[in-house]
Amino acid sequence: MFHVKHPEFDVIVIGGGHAGAEAAHAAARAGARTALVTMRAETIGVMSCNPAIGGLGKGHLVREIDAMGGIMGLAADRSGIQFRLLNRRKGPAVQGPRTQSDRSLYKAAIQDLLAEQPNLQIIEGEVADLIVDQGRAAGVRLADDVDLCARAVVLTTGTFLRGVIHIGDQKFEGGRMGDQPSNRLAQRLHDMALPLGRLKTGTPPRLRSSSIAWHQLELQPGDDDPVLFSFLSNGPVVRQISCGITHTNEKTHDIITANLARSAMYGGHIEGVGPRYCPSIEDKVVRFADKTSHQIFLEPEGLDSDVVYPNGISTSLPQDVQDAYVHSIIGLENAEILQPGYAIEYDFIDPQRLTASLELPDLPGLFLAGQINGTTGYEEAAAQGLMAGLNAARQVAGHDPVILGRSDAYIGVLVDDLVTRGVTEPYRMFTSRAEYRLTLRADNADQRLTPLADRLGLIDPARADLFSAKRDALEQGRALLTQAQFTPKQVATLGIAINQDGQRRTGMEILAFPDVGAQDLVGLIPGLAEIAPHIRTQLEIEALYKTYVDRQQKDADALRRDEDLMIPDTLAYHEIGGLSNELRGKLARIRPRTLGQAGRIDGMTPAALALILTRIRHDERLRA
């Protein structure tokens, strides 16, 4: 116990990974005197695993971070060497922007953005202990016995809490390859009797690019019309490249199968649970034994780097086995392994112990973000960092926390899932986790969140002005599309197929027709020609989803009302079609009192909750 009289900082952030960088930047933007404490300043912003940002669900998070004034999207755009929009052939609601980044450029961008931020100081040192004053977190004690005092602390330890690296039957301590773990801080948390668990993640062997037979491989270029992350970006700023594609084969699988007992995971050396949706190559071979090959993306780690990340063959097998199975793959017969793949296991804290502001009630003033909360991925970590840093700063200033709801943002879905449902494996964001994904699109993240960020003082005047101009242009376009109505005969003159039913329709309704764009309506609405192309695209998306979004908004409002809806004790869960047997068993055992309580049962999904609600309504109608 230490007594603190004069805090040097308002907020101290521990850790310089993606969660820590975003937390420190957010706290400083919110007006807090902020310190970011990291073991080595040169590693701030390091991409520890694959050199990529975004993807399905994850890209939504990055757009929302950017809309709130965060830095991940800007860094991704500054360093992106291949941009691809995933699910391009599907609707905008489930499309996911993704970029492969130059690892060095990304790190440099993060460090530059932090250096430019007022109120933020970088401090090198290992945090060995937390300072507690009158039952609150009040700073940190470094390994060299230097005390740094603050009014709130944000803990973002990544995989460093008692981190152990496994390569076959060899293991050694490490927060990641080349960095020491954080054992003293882990012991401090253990002494607090917090609900700790072990998780694991993995990484593939890194290959020397010049040793790969690229001429034998299929090449995958980026998109011709790249979609970026930040609403401030206009286009890529560095040279764009292609990735290579190859596949494992039966020989690869035979080598892996013959050596499963030597894998750290299958040899019983790892107790932590790994991410189900990002399995190791050993897991793939075992779980999908009927498949004779698995796809591998060969991702160059930078424009000037000779290192390649083979996405798809993460492993904890011994190095000699890694050599053998890599050399069995087409194009990699002579590939040189620069760094072996490995698994890493680490401590995490049950996120159900946190409040919705990501504060730990066991120690007020302490906020947690990132992998310490049981998540996996840069994007999930950064999103938590943004909210933890913001809420730490607001607490110091005497303001209420900012809590985003599930109908507000993917960030809200992420935090709610963590604190109400907990994790049984490393948590990864998917579009399927969001029940309001038609509303929570990547394209409208700024319209949903930038006004809030502006009210909170999180964005600079330049971004505020840019958003204001975009909002005005959208309002102008909406007015043009909704004020005038047209007969089917008028619409047909433009070559648009329409039922001649005599019903007049607005421009917005016509724009929702299949294969109709804003440019097609210029003959009826000449003012559309003056609307910028990117604004017209946004209007087309709005028109496409308008009916569904209106309906979904009603559902969201209804669900808020139904949170307190009582569930009859007699509800027969086994009769509800569409519920998994696992959920039926949990519901019958727990017997939740309200719909809100049912929603917090581990494994509950929005779709299952809707089925329960429908059944309750159905039974009520029968009784009536």
Coordinates of C-alpha atoms in Angstrom, one line a residue:
M1 CA 0.0 0.0 0.0
F2 CA 1.4 3.4 -1.1
H3 CA 0.0 6.8 -0.2
V4 CA -0.1 9.2 -3.2
K5 CA -0.4 12.9 -2.7
H6 CA 0.5 14.5 -6.0
P7 CA -0.1 12.4 -9.1
E8 CA 2.2 13.2 -12.0
F9 CA -0.3 11.9 -14.6
D10 CA -4.0 11.6 -15.0
V11 CA -3.8 8.2 -16.8
I12 CA -1.0 5.7 -17.1
V13 CA -1.2 3.1 -19.9
I14 CA 0.9 -0.1 -19.5
G15 CA 1.9 -1.7 -22.7
G16 CA 2.8 -0.4 -26.2
G17 CA 0.9 -2.8 -28.4
H18 CA -2.2 -2.1 -30.3
A19 CA -4.5 -1.7 -27.3
G20 CA -1.9 0.4 -25.4
A21 CA -1.3 2.7 -28.3
E22 CA -5.0 3.3 -28.9
A23 CA -5.7 3.7 -25.2
A24 CA -2.9 6.3 -24.6
H25 CA -3.9 8.3 -27.7
A26 CA -7.6 8.3 -26.7
A27 CA -6.8 9.3 -23.1
A28 CA -4.6 12.2 -24.3
R29 CA -7.2 13.3 -26.9
A30 CA -9.8 13.3 -24.1
G31 CA -7.6 15.9 -22.2
A32 CA -5.8 13.6 -19.7
R33 CA -2.1 14.0 -18.9
T34 CA -1.1 10.6 -20.2
A35 CA 1.9 8.3 -19.9
L36 CA 2.5 5.2 -22.0
V37 CA 4.9 2.9 -20.2
T38 CA 6.5 0.1 -22.3
M39 CA 9.6 -2.1 -21.9
R40 CA 11.1 -0.8 -25.2
A41 CA 9.9 2.3 -26.9
E42 CA 11.2 1.1 -30.3
T43 CA 8.7 -1.8 -30.2
I44 CA 5.6 0.4 -29.9
G45 CA 3.2 -0.5 -32.7
V46 CA 5.0 -3.8 -33.6
M47 CA 2.8 -6.2 -35.5
S48 CA 3.6 -9.4 -33.5
C49 CA 1.7 -11.8 -35.8
N50 CA 0.6 -11.4 -39.4
P51 CA 1.3 -8.1 -41.1
A52 CA -2.3 -7.3 -41.9
I53 CA -5.1 -5.1 -40.6
G54 CA -8.9 -5.6 -41.0
G55 CA -11.0 -8.4 -42.5
L56 CA -14.5 -9.5 -41.9
G57 CA -15.8 -7.9 -38.7
K58 CA -12.4 -6.7 -37.9
G59 CA -12.5 -4.1 -40.7
H60 CA -15.7 -2.7 -39.1
L61 CA -13.8 -2.2 -35.8
V62 CA -11.0 -0.3 -37.5
R63 CA -13.5 2.0 -39.3
E64 CA -15.2 2.7 -36.0
I65 CA -11.9 3.4 -34.2
D66 CA -11.1 5.9 -37.0
A67 CA -14.5 7.5 -36.7
M68 CA -13.8 8.1 -33.0
G69 CA -10.5 9.8 -33.9
G70 CA -8.3 6.7 -33.3
I71 CA -5.0 5.9 -35.1
M72 CA -5.2 2.3 -36.3
G73 CA -6.9 3.2 -39.6
L74 CA -4.5 6.0 -40.4
A75 CA -1.5 3.8 -39.7
A76 CA -3.0 1.0 -41.8
D77 CA -3.5 3.4 -44.7
R78 CA 0.0 4.8 -44.4
S79 CA 1.6 1.4 -44.5
G80 CA -0.8 -0.6 -46.7
I81 CA 0.9 -2.4 -49.5
Q82 CA -2.1 -4.4 -50.7
F83 CA -5.8 -3.4 -50.1
R84 CA -8.6 -5.8 -50.6
L85 CA -12.3 -5.6 -49.8
L86 CA -13.4 -9.0 -48.6
N87 CA -16.9 -10.2 -49.6
R88 CA -17.0 -7.7 -52.4
R89 CA -19.7 -9.7 -54.2
K90 CA -21.9 -9.7 -51.1
G91 CA -23.8 -6.7 -49.6
P92 CA -22.0 -3.8 -48.1
A93 CA -23.1 -4.8 -44.5
V94 CA -20.8 -7.9 -44.6
Q95 CA -17.9 -6.5 -46.6
G96 CA -14.7 -6.2 -44.8
P97 CA -11.8 -3.9 -45.8
R98 CA -8.4 -5.5 -45.3
T99 CA -4.8 -4.4 -45.9
Q100 CA -1.5 -6.1 -45.9
S101 CA 0.9 -3.7 -44.2
D102 CA 4.6 -3.0 -44.5
R103 CA 5.5 -4.0 -40.9
S104 CA 8.2 -1.3 -40.6
L105 CA 6.0 1.4 -42.0
Y106 CA 3.1 0.5 -39.7
K107 CA 5.2 0.7 -36.6
A108 CA 6.7 4.0 -37.8
A109 CA 3.2 5.4 -38.4
I110 CA 2.0 4.4 -34.9
Q111 CA 5.0 5.9 -33.3
D112 CA 4.7 9.2 -35.3
L113 CA 1.0 9.5 -34.5
L114 CA 1.7 9.1 -30.8
A115 CA 4.6 11.5 -30.9
E116 CA 2.4 14.2 -32.5
Q117 CA -0.3 13.8 -29.8
P118 CA -0.2 16.5 -27.1
N119 CA -0.6 15.4 -23.4
L120 CA 1.2 12.1 -24.1
Q121 CA 4.6 11.0 -22.8
I122 CA 6.4 7.8 -23.6
I123 CA 8.3 6.1 -20.7
E124 CA 10.6 3.1 -21.0
G125 CA 10.5 0.6 -18.1
E126 CA 9.1 -2.7 -16.9
V127 CA 6.0 -2.3 -14.7
A128 CA 6.5 -4.6 -11.7
D129 CA 3.7 -3.5 -9.5
L130 CA 0.5 -1.4 -9.2
I131 CA 0.4 1.4 -6.7
V132 CA -2.8 1.3 -4.7
D133 CA -4.0 4.2 -2.6
Q134 CA -7.1 4.0 -0.4
G135 CA -8.4 1.0 -2.4
R136 CA -7.9 2.6 -5.8
A137 CA -5.3 2.1 -8.6
A138 CA -3.0 5.1 -8.2
G139 CA 0.0 4.5 -10.5
V140 CA 2.7 1.9 -11.2
R141 CA 6.0 0.9 -9.7
L142 CA 8.8 0.1 -12.2
A143 CA 11.3 -2.7 -11.9
D144 CA 14.0 -0.2 -10.9
D145 CA 11.7 1.0 -8.0
V146 CA 10.7 4.2 -9.7
D147 CA 7.1 5.2 -8.9
L148 CA 4.8 6.8 -11.4
C149 CA 1.6 8.2 -9.9
A150 CA -1.7 8.7 -11.7
R151 CA -5.4 8.9 -11.0
A152 CA -6.2 5.9 -13.3
V153 CA -4.3 3.1 -14.9
V154 CA -5.0 1.1 -18.2
L155 CA -3.5 -2.3 -18.3
T156 CA -2.8 -3.7 -21.8
T157 CA -0.3 -6.6 -21.4
G158 CA -1.0 -8.5 -24.6
T159 CA 0.6 -12.0 -24.4
F160 CA 3.2 -10.9 -21.9
L161 CA 1.5 -12.0 -18.6
R162 CA 3.6 -15.1 -17.7
G163 CA 4.1 -15.7 -21.4
V164 CA 5.7 -19.0 -22.4
I165 CA 6.8 -19.8 -26.0
H166 CA 6.6 -23.4 -27.2
I167 CA 8.4 -25.0 -30.2
G168 CA 7.8 -28.7 -30.0
D169 CA 8.9 -30.0 -26.6
Q170 CA 11.1 -26.9 -26.1
K171 CA 9.7 -24.0 -24.1
F172 CA 11.0 -20.7 -22.7
E173 CA 9.6 -17.6 -21.2
G174 CA 8.7 -14.7 -23.5
G175 CA 6.0 -12.2 -24.2
R176 CA 6.7 -12.7 -27.9
M177 CA 9.8 -13.9 -29.7
G178 CA 12.7 -11.7 -28.5
D179 CA 10.9 -10.0 -25.6
Q180 CA 10.8 -11.0 -21.9
P181 CA 7.4 -11.7 -20.3
S182 CA 5.8 -9.7 -17.5
N183 CA 6.0 -12.1 -14.6
R184 CA 6.1 -9.7 -11.6
L185 CA 3.0 -7.9 -12.7
A186 CA 1.3 -11.3 -13.4
Q187 CA 2.1 -12.3 -9.8
R188 CA 0.6 -9.0 -8.5
L189 CA -2.7 -9.8 -10.4
H190 CA -2.6 -13.4 -9.1
D191 CA -2.3 -12.1 -5.5
M192 CA -5.5 -10.1 -6.1
A193 CA -7.3 -13.5 -6.4
L194 CA -8.7 -12.5 -9.8
P195 CA -10.2 -15.2 -12.0
L196 CA -7.2 -15.9 -14.2
G197 CA -7.0 -18.4 -17.1
R198 CA -4.6 -19.4 -19.8
L199 CA -5.0 -18.9 -23.5
K200 CA -2.7 -19.6 -26.4
T201 CA -2.1 -18.3 -29.9
G202 CA 0.4 -19.2 -32.5
T203 CA 2.4 -18.0 -35.5
P204 CA 3.9 -19.6 -38.6
P205 CA 7.5 -19.9 -39.5
R206 CA 8.9 -16.8 -41.3
L207 CA 10.4 -17.5 -44.7
R208 CA 13.1 -15.8 -46.8
S209 CA 11.4 -14.3 -49.9
S210 CA 14.4 -14.8 -52.2
S211 CA 14.4 -18.5 -51.5
I212 CA 10.8 -19.0 -52.7
A213 CA 10.0 -20.1 -56.2
W214 CA 7.5 -17.3 -56.9
H215 CA 7.3 -18.2 -60.6
Q216 CA 5.6 -21.5 -59.6
L217 CA 2.9 -19.8 -57.6
E218 CA -0.4 -18.1 -58.3
L219 CA -0.2 -14.4 -57.5
Q220 CA -3.0 -12.4 -55.9
P221 CA -3.0 -8.7 -56.5
G222 CA -4.8 -6.1 -54.5
D223 CA -8.0 -4.4 -55.7
D224 CA -7.9 -2.0 -58.6
D225 CA -10.1 0.4 -56.6
P226 CA -8.7 0.1 -53.1
V227 CA -11.0 0.7 -50.1
L228 CA -9.1 2.3 -47.3
F229 CA -9.7 2.5 -43.6
S230 CA -9.5 6.1 -42.5
F231 CA -12.2 8.5 -43.5
L232 CA -9.4 11.0 -43.8
S233 CA -7.5 9.0 -46.5
N234 CA -7.8 9.5 -50.2
G235 CA -5.7 6.6 -51.6
P236 CA -2.7 4.4 -51.0
V237 CA 0.5 6.2 -50.3
V238 CA 3.1 3.4 -50.9
R239 CA 3.7 1.0 -53.7
Q240 CA 1.2 -1.9 -54.0
I241 CA 2.2 -5.5 -54.3
S242 CA 0.8 -9.0 -54.9
C243 CA 0.8 -12.0 -52.6
G244 CA 1.5 -15.6 -53.5
I245 CA -0.9 -18.5 -53.1
T246 CA 0.1 -22.1 -52.6
H247 CA -1.3 -25.2 -50.9
T248 CA -0.4 -28.0 -48.5
N249 CA -0.7 -31.5 -49.9
E250 CA -0.9 -35.1 -48.9
K251 CA 2.8 -35.3 -48.3
T252 CA 2.6 -32.2 -46.0
H253 CA -0.2 -33.8 -44.0
D254 CA 1.6 -37.1 -43.7
I255 CA 4.6 -35.4 -42.2
I256 CA 2.5 -33.5 -39.7
T257 CA 0.4 -36.5 -38.8
A258 CA 3.5 -38.6 -38.2
N259 CA 4.9 -36.0 -35.8
L260 CA 1.7 -34.9 -33.9
A261 CA 3.1 -36.2 -30.6
R262 CA 6.0 -33.8 -31.0
S263 CA 3.7 -30.8 -31.3
A264 CA 3.5 -28.7 -28.2
M265 CA -0.2 -28.8 -28.3
Y266 CA -0.7 -32.4 -29.1
G267 CA 2.2 -33.4 -26.9
G268 CA 0.4 -32.1 -23.8
H269 CA 2.8 -29.2 -23.2
I270 CA 0.2 -26.4 -23.5
E271 CA -2.7 -25.9 -21.2
G272 CA -4.1 -22.8 -22.8
V273 CA -7.0 -22.8 -25.2
G274 CA -6.3 -21.6 -28.7
P275 CA -8.5 -19.7 -31.2
R276 CA -11.0 -22.0 -32.9
Y277 CA -11.3 -19.8 -36.0
C278 CA -7.5 -19.5 -36.5
P279 CA -6.3 -23.0 -36.1
S280 CA -2.7 -24.3 -36.3
I281 CA -1.8 -26.5 -39.3
E282 CA -1.8 -29.4 -36.8
D283 CA -5.4 -28.6 -35.9
K284 CA -6.4 -28.3 -39.5
V285 CA -4.9 -31.7 -40.4
V286 CA -6.6 -33.4 -37.4
R287 CA -10.0 -31.6 -37.6
F288 CA -10.4 -31.7 -41.4
A289 CA -8.8 -35.1 -42.0
D290 CA -10.9 -35.5 -45.2
K291 CA -9.2 -32.5 -46.8
T292 CA -6.1 -33.2 -48.9
S293 CA -4.9 -29.5 -49.0
H294 CA -5.2 -26.2 -47.3
Q295 CA -4.6 -22.8 -48.9
I296 CA -1.5 -20.7 -47.9
F297 CA -1.1 -17.0 -48.6
L298 CA 2.5 -15.9 -48.9
E299 CA 2.5 -12.3 -47.6
P300 CA 5.6 -10.2 -47.9
E301 CA 6.2 -8.3 -44.7
G302 CA 7.4 -5.1 -46.4
L303 CA 8.5 -3.4 -49.6
D304 CA 12.1 -3.6 -48.6
S305 CA 11.9 -6.8 -46.5
D306 CA 13.1 -10.3 -47.5
V307 CA 10.7 -11.8 -44.9
V308 CA 7.5 -13.6 -45.9
Y309 CA 4.6 -14.5 -43.6
P310 CA 3.0 -17.8 -44.8
N311 CA -0.6 -17.2 -43.6
G312 CA -2.2 -20.6 -42.9
I313 CA 0.5 -22.8 -41.4
S314 CA 0.7 -21.6 -37.8
T315 CA 2.5 -24.3 -35.8
S316 CA 4.1 -25.4 -32.6
L317 CA 5.9 -28.4 -34.1
P318 CA 9.7 -28.8 -33.6
Q319 CA 11.9 -26.9 -36.0
D320 CA 13.1 -30.0 -38.0
V321 CA 9.4 -30.9 -38.6
Q322 CA 8.7 -27.4 -39.7
D323 CA 11.6 -27.6 -42.2
A324 CA 10.2 -30.9 -43.6
Y325 CA 6.6 -29.9 -44.1
V326 CA 7.5 -26.4 -45.5
H327 CA 9.8 -28.0 -48.1
S328 CA 7.0 -30.4 -49.1
I329 CA 4.9 -27.5 -50.4
I330 CA 5.0 -26.3 -54.0
G331 CA 7.1 -23.3 -54.4
L332 CA 8.7 -23.7 -51.0
E333 CA 10.9 -26.7 -51.7
N334 CA 14.0 -24.6 -51.1
A335 CA 12.5 -22.0 -48.7
E336 CA 14.7 -20.8 -45.9
I337 CA 13.1 -20.5 -42.5
L338 CA 14.3 -17.3 -40.9
Q339 CA 12.3 -17.8 -37.7
P340 CA 10.4 -21.0 -36.6
G341 CA 6.8 -20.9 -35.9
Y342 CA 5.7 -21.1 -32.3
A343 CA 2.8 -21.2 -29.9
I344 CA 2.6 -18.8 -27.0
E345 CA 0.4 -19.2 -23.9
Y346 CA -0.3 -16.4 -21.5
D347 CA -2.6 -15.3 -18.6
F348 CA -5.9 -13.5 -19.1
I349 CA -8.5 -12.3 -16.7
D350 CA -12.1 -13.3 -17.0
P351 CA -13.7 -10.3 -18.7
Q352 CA -17.0 -10.9 -16.9
R353 CA -15.3 -9.4 -13.9
L354 CA -15.2 -6.0 -15.7
T355 CA -17.8 -3.3 -16.0
A356 CA -19.1 -2.1 -19.3
S357 CA -16.5 0.7 -19.1
L358 CA -13.8 -2.0 -19.0
E359 CA -12.9 -1.0 -15.4
L360 CA -12.1 -3.7 -12.8
P361 CA -14.3 -3.3 -9.8
D362 CA -11.9 -5.3 -7.7
L363 CA -9.5 -2.4 -8.0
P364 CA -11.3 0.9 -9.0
G365 CA -9.3 3.1 -11.3
L366 CA -7.8 0.1 -13.1
F367 CA -9.0 -0.5 -16.7
L368 CA -8.1 -3.5 -18.8
A369 CA -7.9 -3.8 -22.6
G370 CA -6.7 -6.3 -25.2
Q371 CA -5.6 -9.9 -24.9
I372 CA -5.7 -9.7 -21.1
N373 CA -9.5 -9.7 -21.6
G374 CA -9.4 -12.9 -23.6
T375 CA -9.5 -11.5 -27.1
T376 CA -7.3 -12.2 -30.1
G377 CA -6.4 -9.8 -32.9
Y378 CA -5.0 -6.4 -33.4
E379 CA -8.4 -4.8 -34.1
E380 CA -10.2 -6.2 -31.1
A381 CA -7.3 -5.0 -28.9
A382 CA -7.3 -1.5 -30.4
A383 CA -11.1 -1.2 -30.0
Q384 CA -10.9 -2.1 -26.3
G385 CA -7.9 0.3 -25.9
L386 CA -9.9 3.2 -27.3
M387 CA -12.8 2.6 -24.9
A388 CA -10.6 1.9 -21.9
G389 CA -8.4 4.9 -22.4
L390 CA -11.4 7.2 -23.1
N391 CA -13.2 6.0 -20.0
A392 CA -10.1 6.2 -17.8
A393 CA -9.7 9.9 -18.8
R394 CA -13.4 10.6 -18.3
Q395 CA -13.3 9.0 -14.8
V396 CA -10.4 11.3 -13.9
A397 CA -12.3 14.3 -15.1
G398 CA -15.4 13.3 -13.1
H399 CA -17.5 12.4 -16.2
D400 CA -19.7 9.4 -16.8
P401 CA -18.3 6.6 -18.8
V402 CA -19.0 6.2 -22.5
I403 CA -20.8 2.9 -23.1
L404 CA -21.6 1.9 -26.8
G405 CA -24.6 -0.3 -27.2
R406 CA -24.9 -3.3 -29.5
S407 CA -27.0 -1.3 -31.8
D408 CA -24.5 1.6 -31.9
A409 CA -21.3 -0.1 -33.0
Y410 CA -19.3 -3.3 -33.4
I411 CA -17.2 -2.0 -30.6
G412 CA -20.4 -2.1 -28.4
V413 CA -21.0 -5.7 -29.5
L414 CA -17.4 -6.6 -28.6
V415 CA -17.4 -5.1 -25.2
D416 CA -20.9 -6.4 -24.3
D417 CA -19.9 -9.9 -25.5
L418 CA -16.8 -9.9 -23.2
V419 CA -18.3 -8.5 -20.1
T420 CA -21.7 -10.4 -20.2
R421 CA -20.7 -13.7 -21.8
G422 CA -17.0 -14.1 -21.1
V423 CA -14.8 -16.2 -23.2
T424 CA -14.0 -19.9 -23.5
E425 CA -11.5 -19.4 -26.2
P426 CA -9.7 -16.3 -27.7
Y427 CA -12.5 -14.0 -28.8
R428 CA -12.5 -12.9 -32.4
M429 CA -15.0 -10.4 -34.1
F430 CA -17.2 -11.6 -36.9
T431 CA -20.1 -9.8 -38.6
S432 CA -22.4 -12.7 -37.5
R433 CA -21.9 -11.5 -33.9
A434 CA -23.8 -8.3 -34.6
E435 CA -27.6 -8.6 -34.7
Y436 CA -27.8 -5.1 -36.2
R437 CA -25.2 -5.5 -38.9
L438 CA -27.3 -4.0 -41.6
T439 CA -27.1 -0.8 -39.6
L440 CA -23.6 -1.2 -38.4
R441 CA -21.9 -1.1 -41.7
A442 CA -18.3 -0.1 -42.3
D443 CA -19.3 2.6 -44.7
N444 CA -21.4 4.5 -42.2
A445 CA -19.1 4.3 -39.2
D446 CA -18.4 8.0 -39.3
Q447 CA -22.1 8.9 -39.4
R448 CA -22.8 6.7 -36.4
L449 CA -19.8 7.7 -34.2
T450 CA -18.1 10.9 -35.3
P451 CA -20.8 13.2 -33.9
L452 CA -20.4 11.5 -30.6
A453 CA -16.6 11.7 -30.8
D454 CA -16.9 15.4 -31.6
R455 CA -19.1 16.0 -28.5
L456 CA -16.5 14.2 -26.4
G457 CA -13.7 16.3 -27.8
L458 CA -11.9 13.4 -29.4
I459 CA -11.4 14.7 -32.9
D460 CA -9.5 17.6 -34.2
P461 CA -11.0 20.5 -36.2
A462 CA -9.8 19.2 -39.5
R463 CA -11.7 15.9 -39.1
A464 CA -14.7 17.8 -37.7
D465 CA -14.8 20.1 -40.8
L466 CA -14.4 17.2 -43.2
F467 CA -17.2 15.2 -41.6
S468 CA -19.5 18.3 -41.5
A469 CA -19.0 18.8 -45.2
K470 CA -19.8 15.1 -45.9
R471 CA -22.9 15.3 -43.7
D472 CA -24.1 18.4 -45.6
A473 CA -23.5 16.7 -48.9
L474 CA -25.4 13.6 -47.8
E475 CA -28.3 15.7 -46.6
Q476 CA -28.4 17.6 -49.9
G477 CA -28.5 14.3 -51.8
R478 CA -31.2 12.8 -49.6
A479 CA -33.3 15.9 -50.1
L480 CA -33.0 15.6 -53.8
L481 CA -33.9 11.9 -53.7
T482 CA -36.9 12.2 -51.3
Q483 CA -38.6 15.5 -52.2
A484 CA -39.7 14.6 -55.7
Q485 CA -41.9 11.7 -56.7
F486 CA -42.2 10.1 -60.2
T487 CA -44.7 8.1 -62.0
P488 CA -43.8 4.6 -63.4
K489 CA -44.0 6.1 -66.9
Q490 CA -41.4 8.7 -66.1
V491 CA -39.1 6.1 -64.6
A492 CA -39.5 3.8 -67.6
T493 CA -38.3 6.6 -69.9
L494 CA -34.8 6.1 -68.3
G495 CA -34.7 2.4 -69.3
I496 CA -35.4 1.3 -65.8
A497 CA -37.7 -1.8 -65.5
I498 CA -40.6 -0.9 -63.3
N499 CA -44.2 -2.2 -62.8
Q500 CA -46.6 0.2 -64.4
D501 CA -48.9 0.2 -61.4
G502 CA -49.5 3.9 -61.3
Q503 CA -47.8 4.3 -58.0
R504 CA -45.6 7.3 -57.6
R505 CA -42.1 6.7 -56.1
T506 CA -39.4 8.9 -54.6
G507 CA -35.9 8.9 -56.0
M508 CA -34.7 7.0 -53.0
E509 CA -37.3 4.3 -53.6
I510 CA -36.2 4.0 -57.2
L511 CA -32.6 3.9 -56.2
A512 CA -33.3 0.8 -54.2
F513 CA -34.2 -1.1 -57.5
P514 CA -31.7 -3.7 -58.6
D515 CA -28.9 -2.4 -60.8
V516 CA -30.1 1.2 -60.5
G517 CA -27.4 3.8 -59.6
A518 CA -27.6 7.5 -58.8
Q519 CA -26.2 8.3 -62.3
D520 CA -29.2 6.5 -63.8
L521 CA -31.5 9.0 -62.2
V522 CA -29.8 12.2 -63.4
G523 CA -32.4 12.4 -66.2
L524 CA -35.1 12.8 -63.5
I525 CA -33.1 14.6 -60.9
P526 CA -30.4 16.8 -62.6
G527 CA -29.0 17.9 -59.3
L528 CA -27.5 14.5 -58.7
A529 CA -24.9 15.2 -61.3
E530 CA -23.4 17.8 -58.9
I531 CA -23.1 15.3 -56.1
A532 CA -19.5 13.9 -55.6
P533 CA -19.1 10.2 -56.6
H534 CA -18.3 9.0 -53.1
I535 CA -21.4 10.7 -51.8
R536 CA -23.6 9.1 -54.5
T537 CA -22.2 5.7 -53.6
Q538 CA -23.1 6.3 -50.0
L539 CA -26.7 7.3 -51.0
E540 CA -27.0 4.1 -53.1
I541 CA -26.1 2.0 -50.1
E542 CA -28.5 3.9 -47.9
A543 CA -31.3 3.4 -50.5
L544 CA -30.5 -0.3 -50.8
Y545 CA -30.8 -0.9 -47.0
K546 CA -33.4 1.7 -46.1
T547 CA -36.3 -0.6 -45.6
Y548 CA -34.3 -3.1 -43.7
V549 CA -32.6 -0.5 -41.6
D550 CA -35.9 1.1 -40.6
R551 CA -37.2 -2.4 -39.6
Q552 CA -34.0 -3.2 -37.7
Q553 CA -34.1 0.1 -35.8
K554 CA -37.6 -0.9 -34.6
D555 CA -36.3 -4.2 -33.6
A556 CA -33.5 -2.5 -31.6
D557 CA -35.9 -0.3 -29.9
A558 CA -38.1 -3.2 -29.1
L559 CA -35.2 -5.3 -27.8
R560 CA -34.3 -2.5 -25.4
R561 CA -37.9 -2.6 -24.1
D562 CA -37.8 -6.4 -23.9
E563 CA -34.6 -6.6 -21.9
D564 CA -36.7 -6.7 -18.7
L565 CA -39.3 -9.0 -20.1
M566 CA -40.0 -11.8 -17.7
I567 CA -39.6 -15.4 -18.9
P568 CA -42.3 -17.8 -17.6
D569 CA -41.0 -20.6 -15.4
T570 CA -43.0 -23.0 -17.6
L571 CA -41.3 -22.1 -20.9
A572 CA -40.5 -25.3 -22.7
Y573 CA -37.1 -24.7 -24.2
H574 CA -37.0 -28.2 -25.7
E575 CA -39.9 -27.2 -28.0
I576 CA -38.3 -24.1 -29.5
G577 CA -37.1 -25.0 -33.0
G578 CA -33.8 -23.6 -34.0
L579 CA -32.1 -23.7 -30.6
S580 CA -29.0 -25.8 -30.3
N581 CA -29.1 -28.7 -27.9
E582 CA -26.3 -27.0 -25.9
L583 CA -28.4 -23.9 -25.4
R584 CA -31.5 -25.8 -24.6
G585 CA -29.6 -27.6 -21.8
K586 CA -28.2 -24.4 -20.4
L587 CA -31.5 -22.6 -20.5
A588 CA -33.3 -25.5 -18.8
R589 CA -30.7 -25.6 -16.1
I590 CA -30.2 -21.9 -15.4
R591 CA -33.9 -20.9 -16.0
P592 CA -33.2 -17.2 -16.6
R593 CA -35.7 -14.8 -15.1
T594 CA -35.6 -12.2 -17.8
L595 CA -34.7 -12.0 -21.5
G596 CA -31.8 -9.8 -20.5
Q597 CA -30.4 -12.5 -18.2
A598 CA -30.9 -15.1 -20.9
G599 CA -28.9 -12.9 -23.3
R600 CA -25.9 -13.1 -20.9
I601 CA -25.7 -16.9 -20.8
D602 CA -22.4 -18.1 -22.4
G603 CA -23.0 -19.2 -26.0
M604 CA -26.3 -17.3 -26.4
T605 CA -26.7 -15.7 -29.8
P606 CA -28.9 -12.8 -30.9
A607 CA -30.8 -15.3 -33.2
A608 CA -31.5 -17.7 -30.3
L609 CA -32.7 -14.8 -28.2
A610 CA -35.1 -13.8 -30.9
L611 CA -36.4 -17.3 -31.0
I612 CA -37.1 -17.3 -27.3
L613 CA -38.8 -13.9 -27.5
T614 CA -41.0 -15.2 -30.4
R615 CA -42.0 -18.2 -28.3
I616 CA -42.9 -16.1 -25.3
R617 CA -45.1 -13.9 -27.5
H618 CA -46.6 -17.0 -29.1
D619 CA -47.5 -18.5 -25.7
E620 CA -49.0 -15.2 -24.6
R621 CA -51.3 -15.1 -27.6
L622 CA -52.4 -18.7 -26.9
R623 CA -53.2 -17.8 -23.3
A624 CA -55.1 -14.8 -24.4

